[in-house]
PDB file of N, CA and C in Angstrom:
ATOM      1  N   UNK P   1       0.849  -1.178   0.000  1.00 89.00           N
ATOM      2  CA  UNK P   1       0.000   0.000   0.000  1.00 89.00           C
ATOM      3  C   UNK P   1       0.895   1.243   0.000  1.00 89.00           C
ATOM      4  N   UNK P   2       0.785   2.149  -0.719  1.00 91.00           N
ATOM      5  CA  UNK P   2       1.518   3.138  -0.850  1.00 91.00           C
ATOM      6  C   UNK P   2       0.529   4.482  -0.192  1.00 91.00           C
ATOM      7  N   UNK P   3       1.927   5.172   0.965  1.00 94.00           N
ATOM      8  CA  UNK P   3       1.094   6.218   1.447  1.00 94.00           C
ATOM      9  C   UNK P   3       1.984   7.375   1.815  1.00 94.00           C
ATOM     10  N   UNK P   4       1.517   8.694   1.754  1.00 96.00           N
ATOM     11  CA  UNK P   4       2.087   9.760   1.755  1.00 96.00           C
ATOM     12  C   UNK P   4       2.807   9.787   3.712  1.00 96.00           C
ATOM     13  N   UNK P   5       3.997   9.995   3.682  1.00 96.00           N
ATOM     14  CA  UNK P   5       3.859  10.469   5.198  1.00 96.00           C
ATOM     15  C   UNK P   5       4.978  11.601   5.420  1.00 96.00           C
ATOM     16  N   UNK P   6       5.292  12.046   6.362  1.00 97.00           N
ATOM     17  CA  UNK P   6       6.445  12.888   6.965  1.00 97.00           C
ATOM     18  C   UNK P   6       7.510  12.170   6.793  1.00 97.00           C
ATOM     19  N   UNK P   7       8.553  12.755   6.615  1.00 96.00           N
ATOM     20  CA  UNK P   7       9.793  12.461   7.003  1.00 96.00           C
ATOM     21  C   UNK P   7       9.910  12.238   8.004  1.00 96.00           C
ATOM     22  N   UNK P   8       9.562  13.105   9.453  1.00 96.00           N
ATOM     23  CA  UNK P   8       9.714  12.549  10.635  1.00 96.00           C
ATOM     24  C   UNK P   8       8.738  11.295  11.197  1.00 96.00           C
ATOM     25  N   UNK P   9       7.890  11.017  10.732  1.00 97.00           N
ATOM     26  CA  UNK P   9       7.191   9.852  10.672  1.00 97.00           C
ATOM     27  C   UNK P   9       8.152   8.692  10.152  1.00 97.00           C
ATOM     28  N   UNK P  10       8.365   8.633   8.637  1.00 95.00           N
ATOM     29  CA  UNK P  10       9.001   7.649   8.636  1.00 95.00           C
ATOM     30  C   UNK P  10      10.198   7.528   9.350  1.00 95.00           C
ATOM     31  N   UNK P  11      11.141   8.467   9.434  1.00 96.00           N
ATOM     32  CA  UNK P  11      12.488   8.188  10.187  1.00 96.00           C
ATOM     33  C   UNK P  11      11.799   7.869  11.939  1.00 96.00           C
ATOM     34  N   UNK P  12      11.228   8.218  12.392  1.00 96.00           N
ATOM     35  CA  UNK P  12      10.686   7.665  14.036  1.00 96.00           C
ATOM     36  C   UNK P  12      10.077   5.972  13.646  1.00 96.00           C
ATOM     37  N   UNK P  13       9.645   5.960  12.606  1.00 94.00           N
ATOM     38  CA  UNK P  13       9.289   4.393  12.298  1.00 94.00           C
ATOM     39  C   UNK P  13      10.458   3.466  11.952  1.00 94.00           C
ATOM     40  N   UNK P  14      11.647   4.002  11.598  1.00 95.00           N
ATOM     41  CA  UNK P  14      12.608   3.005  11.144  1.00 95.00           C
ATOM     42  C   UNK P  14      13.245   2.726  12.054  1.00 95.00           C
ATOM     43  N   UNK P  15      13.572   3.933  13.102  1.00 96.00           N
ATOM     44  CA  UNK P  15      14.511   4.446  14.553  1.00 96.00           C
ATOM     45  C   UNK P  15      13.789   3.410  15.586  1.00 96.00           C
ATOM     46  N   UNK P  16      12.279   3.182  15.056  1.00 96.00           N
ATOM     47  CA  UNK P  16      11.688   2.168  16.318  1.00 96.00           C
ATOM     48  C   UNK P  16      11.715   0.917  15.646  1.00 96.00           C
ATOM     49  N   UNK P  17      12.074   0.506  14.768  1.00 94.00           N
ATOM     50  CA  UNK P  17      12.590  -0.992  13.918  1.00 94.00           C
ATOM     51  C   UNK P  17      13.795  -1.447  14.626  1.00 94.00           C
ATOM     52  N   UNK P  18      14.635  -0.382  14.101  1.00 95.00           N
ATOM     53  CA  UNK P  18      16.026  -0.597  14.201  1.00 95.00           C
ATOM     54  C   UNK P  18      16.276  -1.004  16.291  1.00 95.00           C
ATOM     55  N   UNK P  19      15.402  -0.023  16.598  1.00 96.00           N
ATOM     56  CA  UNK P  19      15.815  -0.330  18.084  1.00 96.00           C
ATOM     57  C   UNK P  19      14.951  -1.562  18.729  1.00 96.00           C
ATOM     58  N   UNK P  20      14.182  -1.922  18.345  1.00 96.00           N
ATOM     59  CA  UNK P  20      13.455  -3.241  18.270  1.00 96.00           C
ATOM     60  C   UNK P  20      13.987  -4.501  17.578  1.00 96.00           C
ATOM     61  N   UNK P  21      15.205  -4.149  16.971  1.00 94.00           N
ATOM     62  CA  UNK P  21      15.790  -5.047  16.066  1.00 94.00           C
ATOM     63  C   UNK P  21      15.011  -5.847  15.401  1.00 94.00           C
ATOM     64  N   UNK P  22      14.404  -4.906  14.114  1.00 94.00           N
ATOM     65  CA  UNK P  22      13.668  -5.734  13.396  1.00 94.00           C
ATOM     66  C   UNK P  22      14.573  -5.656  12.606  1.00 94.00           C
ATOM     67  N   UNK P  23      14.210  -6.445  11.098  1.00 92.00           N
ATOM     68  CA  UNK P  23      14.719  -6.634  10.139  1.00 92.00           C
ATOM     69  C   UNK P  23      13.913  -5.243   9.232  1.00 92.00           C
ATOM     70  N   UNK P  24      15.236  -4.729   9.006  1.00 91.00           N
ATOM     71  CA  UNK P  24      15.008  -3.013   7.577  1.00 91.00           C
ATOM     72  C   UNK P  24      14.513  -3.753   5.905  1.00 91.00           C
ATOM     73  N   UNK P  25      14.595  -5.052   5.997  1.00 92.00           N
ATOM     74  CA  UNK P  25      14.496  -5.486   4.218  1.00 92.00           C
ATOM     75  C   UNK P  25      13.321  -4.744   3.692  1.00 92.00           C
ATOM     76  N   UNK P  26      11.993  -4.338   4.690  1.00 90.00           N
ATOM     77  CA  UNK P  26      10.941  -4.605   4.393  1.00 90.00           C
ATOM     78  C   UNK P  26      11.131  -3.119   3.361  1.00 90.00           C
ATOM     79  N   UNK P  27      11.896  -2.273   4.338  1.00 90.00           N
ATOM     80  CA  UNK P  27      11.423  -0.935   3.781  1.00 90.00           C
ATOM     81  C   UNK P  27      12.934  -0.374   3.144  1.00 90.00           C
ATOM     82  N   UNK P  28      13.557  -1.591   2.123  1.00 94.00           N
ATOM     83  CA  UNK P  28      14.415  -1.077   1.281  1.00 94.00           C
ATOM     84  C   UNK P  28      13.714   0.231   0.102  1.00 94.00           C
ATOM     85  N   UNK P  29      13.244  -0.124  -0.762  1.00 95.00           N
ATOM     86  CA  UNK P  29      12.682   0.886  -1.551  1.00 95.00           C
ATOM     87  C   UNK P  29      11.996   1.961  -1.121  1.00 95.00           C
ATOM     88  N   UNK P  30      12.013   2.347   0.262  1.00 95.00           N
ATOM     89  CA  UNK P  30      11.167   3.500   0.894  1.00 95.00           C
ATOM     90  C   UNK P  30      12.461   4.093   1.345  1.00 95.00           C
ATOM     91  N   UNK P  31      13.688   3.420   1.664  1.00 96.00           N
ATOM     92  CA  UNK P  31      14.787   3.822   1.893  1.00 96.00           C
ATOM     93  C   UNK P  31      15.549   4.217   1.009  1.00 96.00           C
ATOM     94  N   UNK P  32      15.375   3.947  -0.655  1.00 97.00           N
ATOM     95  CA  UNK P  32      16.515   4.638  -1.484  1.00 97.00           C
ATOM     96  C   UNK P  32      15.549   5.658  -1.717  1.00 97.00           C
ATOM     97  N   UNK P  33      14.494   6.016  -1.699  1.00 96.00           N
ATOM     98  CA  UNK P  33      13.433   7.090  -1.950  1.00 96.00           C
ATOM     99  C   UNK P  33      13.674   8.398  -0.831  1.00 96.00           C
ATOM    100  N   UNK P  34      13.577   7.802   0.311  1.00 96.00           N
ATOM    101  CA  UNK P  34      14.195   8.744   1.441  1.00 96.00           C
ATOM    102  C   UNK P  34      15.668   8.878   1.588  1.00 96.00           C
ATOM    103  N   UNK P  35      17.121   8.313   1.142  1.00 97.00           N
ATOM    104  CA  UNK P  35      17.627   8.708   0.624  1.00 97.00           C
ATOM    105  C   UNK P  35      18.300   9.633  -0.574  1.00 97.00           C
ATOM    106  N   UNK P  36      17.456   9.260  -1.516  1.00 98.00           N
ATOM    107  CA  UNK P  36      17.367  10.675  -2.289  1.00 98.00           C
ATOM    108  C   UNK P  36      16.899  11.470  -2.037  1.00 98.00           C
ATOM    109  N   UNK P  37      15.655  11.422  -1.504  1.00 97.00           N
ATOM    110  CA  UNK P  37      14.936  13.363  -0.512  1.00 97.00           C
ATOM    111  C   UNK P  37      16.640  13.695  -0.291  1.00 97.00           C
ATOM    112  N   UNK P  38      16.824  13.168   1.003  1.00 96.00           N
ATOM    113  CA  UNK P  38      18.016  13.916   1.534  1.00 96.00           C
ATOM    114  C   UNK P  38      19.017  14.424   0.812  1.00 96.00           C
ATOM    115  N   UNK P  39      19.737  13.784   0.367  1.00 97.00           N
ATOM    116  CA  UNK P  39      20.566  13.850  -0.832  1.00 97.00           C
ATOM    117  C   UNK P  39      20.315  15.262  -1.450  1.00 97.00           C
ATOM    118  N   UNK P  40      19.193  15.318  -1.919  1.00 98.00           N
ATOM    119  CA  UNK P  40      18.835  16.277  -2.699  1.00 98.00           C
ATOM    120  C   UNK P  40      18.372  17.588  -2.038  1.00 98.00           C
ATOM    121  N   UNK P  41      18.295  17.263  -0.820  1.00 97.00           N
ATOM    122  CA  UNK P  41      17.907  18.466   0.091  1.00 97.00           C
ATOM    123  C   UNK P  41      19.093  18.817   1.329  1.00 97.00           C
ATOM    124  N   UNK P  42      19.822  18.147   1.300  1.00 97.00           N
ATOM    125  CA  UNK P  42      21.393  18.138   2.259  1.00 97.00           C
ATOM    126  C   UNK P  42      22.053  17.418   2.220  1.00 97.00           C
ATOM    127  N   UNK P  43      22.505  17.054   0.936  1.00 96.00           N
ATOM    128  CA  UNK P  43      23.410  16.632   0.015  1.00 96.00           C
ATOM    129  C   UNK P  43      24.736  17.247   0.833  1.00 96.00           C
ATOM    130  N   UNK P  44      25.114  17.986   1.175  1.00 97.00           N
ATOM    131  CA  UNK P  44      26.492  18.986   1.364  1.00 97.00           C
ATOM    132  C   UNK P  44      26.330  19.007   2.630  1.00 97.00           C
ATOM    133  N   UNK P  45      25.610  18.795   3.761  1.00 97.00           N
ATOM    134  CA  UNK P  45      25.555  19.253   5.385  1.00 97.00           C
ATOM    135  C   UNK P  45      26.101  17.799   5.722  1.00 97.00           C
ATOM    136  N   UNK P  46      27.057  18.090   7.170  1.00 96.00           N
ATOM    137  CA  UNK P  46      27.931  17.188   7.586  1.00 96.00           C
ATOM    138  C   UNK P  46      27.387  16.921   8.606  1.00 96.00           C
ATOM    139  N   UNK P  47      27.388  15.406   8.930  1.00 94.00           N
ATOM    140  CA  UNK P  47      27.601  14.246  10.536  1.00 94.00           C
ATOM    141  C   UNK P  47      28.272  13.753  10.642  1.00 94.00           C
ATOM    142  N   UNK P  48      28.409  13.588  12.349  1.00 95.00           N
ATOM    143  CA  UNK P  48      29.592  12.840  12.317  1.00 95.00           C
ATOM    144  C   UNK P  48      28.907  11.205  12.926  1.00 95.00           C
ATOM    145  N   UNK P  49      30.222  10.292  12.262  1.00 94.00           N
ATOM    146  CA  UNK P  49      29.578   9.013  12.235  1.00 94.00           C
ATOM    147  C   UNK P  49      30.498   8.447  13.060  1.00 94.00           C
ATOM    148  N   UNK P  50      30.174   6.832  13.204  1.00 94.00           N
ATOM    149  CA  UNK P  50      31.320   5.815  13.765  1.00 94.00           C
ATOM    150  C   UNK P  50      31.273   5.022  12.212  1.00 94.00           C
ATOM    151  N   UNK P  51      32.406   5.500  11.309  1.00 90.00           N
ATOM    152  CA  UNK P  51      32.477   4.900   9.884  1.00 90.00           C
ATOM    153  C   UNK P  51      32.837   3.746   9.900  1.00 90.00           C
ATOM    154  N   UNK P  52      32.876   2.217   9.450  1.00 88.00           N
ATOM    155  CA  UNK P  52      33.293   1.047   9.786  1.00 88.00           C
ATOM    156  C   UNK P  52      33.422   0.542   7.878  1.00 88.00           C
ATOM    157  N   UNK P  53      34.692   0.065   8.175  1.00 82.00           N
ATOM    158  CA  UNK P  53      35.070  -0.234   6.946  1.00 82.00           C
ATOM    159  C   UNK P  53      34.905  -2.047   6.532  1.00 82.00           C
TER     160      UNK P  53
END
């Protein structure tokens, strides 16, 4: 089912996956979609990470 939501909606829905340790497969393609938002909207603004190679 495809549905319009917030950004902060979905990112509080993935943030409560991830800390529930679910499995993310479900919402790969909602994730390269919300990856490009960003990208395209703060593409250039910096975080800092724990980078793991």
């Amino acid at each position: 089912m495809k549905k319009e939501v917030t950004i902060s909606e979905f990112v509080d829905a993935l943030l409560k996956r991830i800390e529930e340790e679910k499995d993310i497969n479900c919402c790969k393609e909602d994730l390269q979609v919300f990856c490009d938002h960003v990208v395209s909207k703060m593409g250039e603004d910096k975080i800092e990470v724990n980078w793991q190679q």
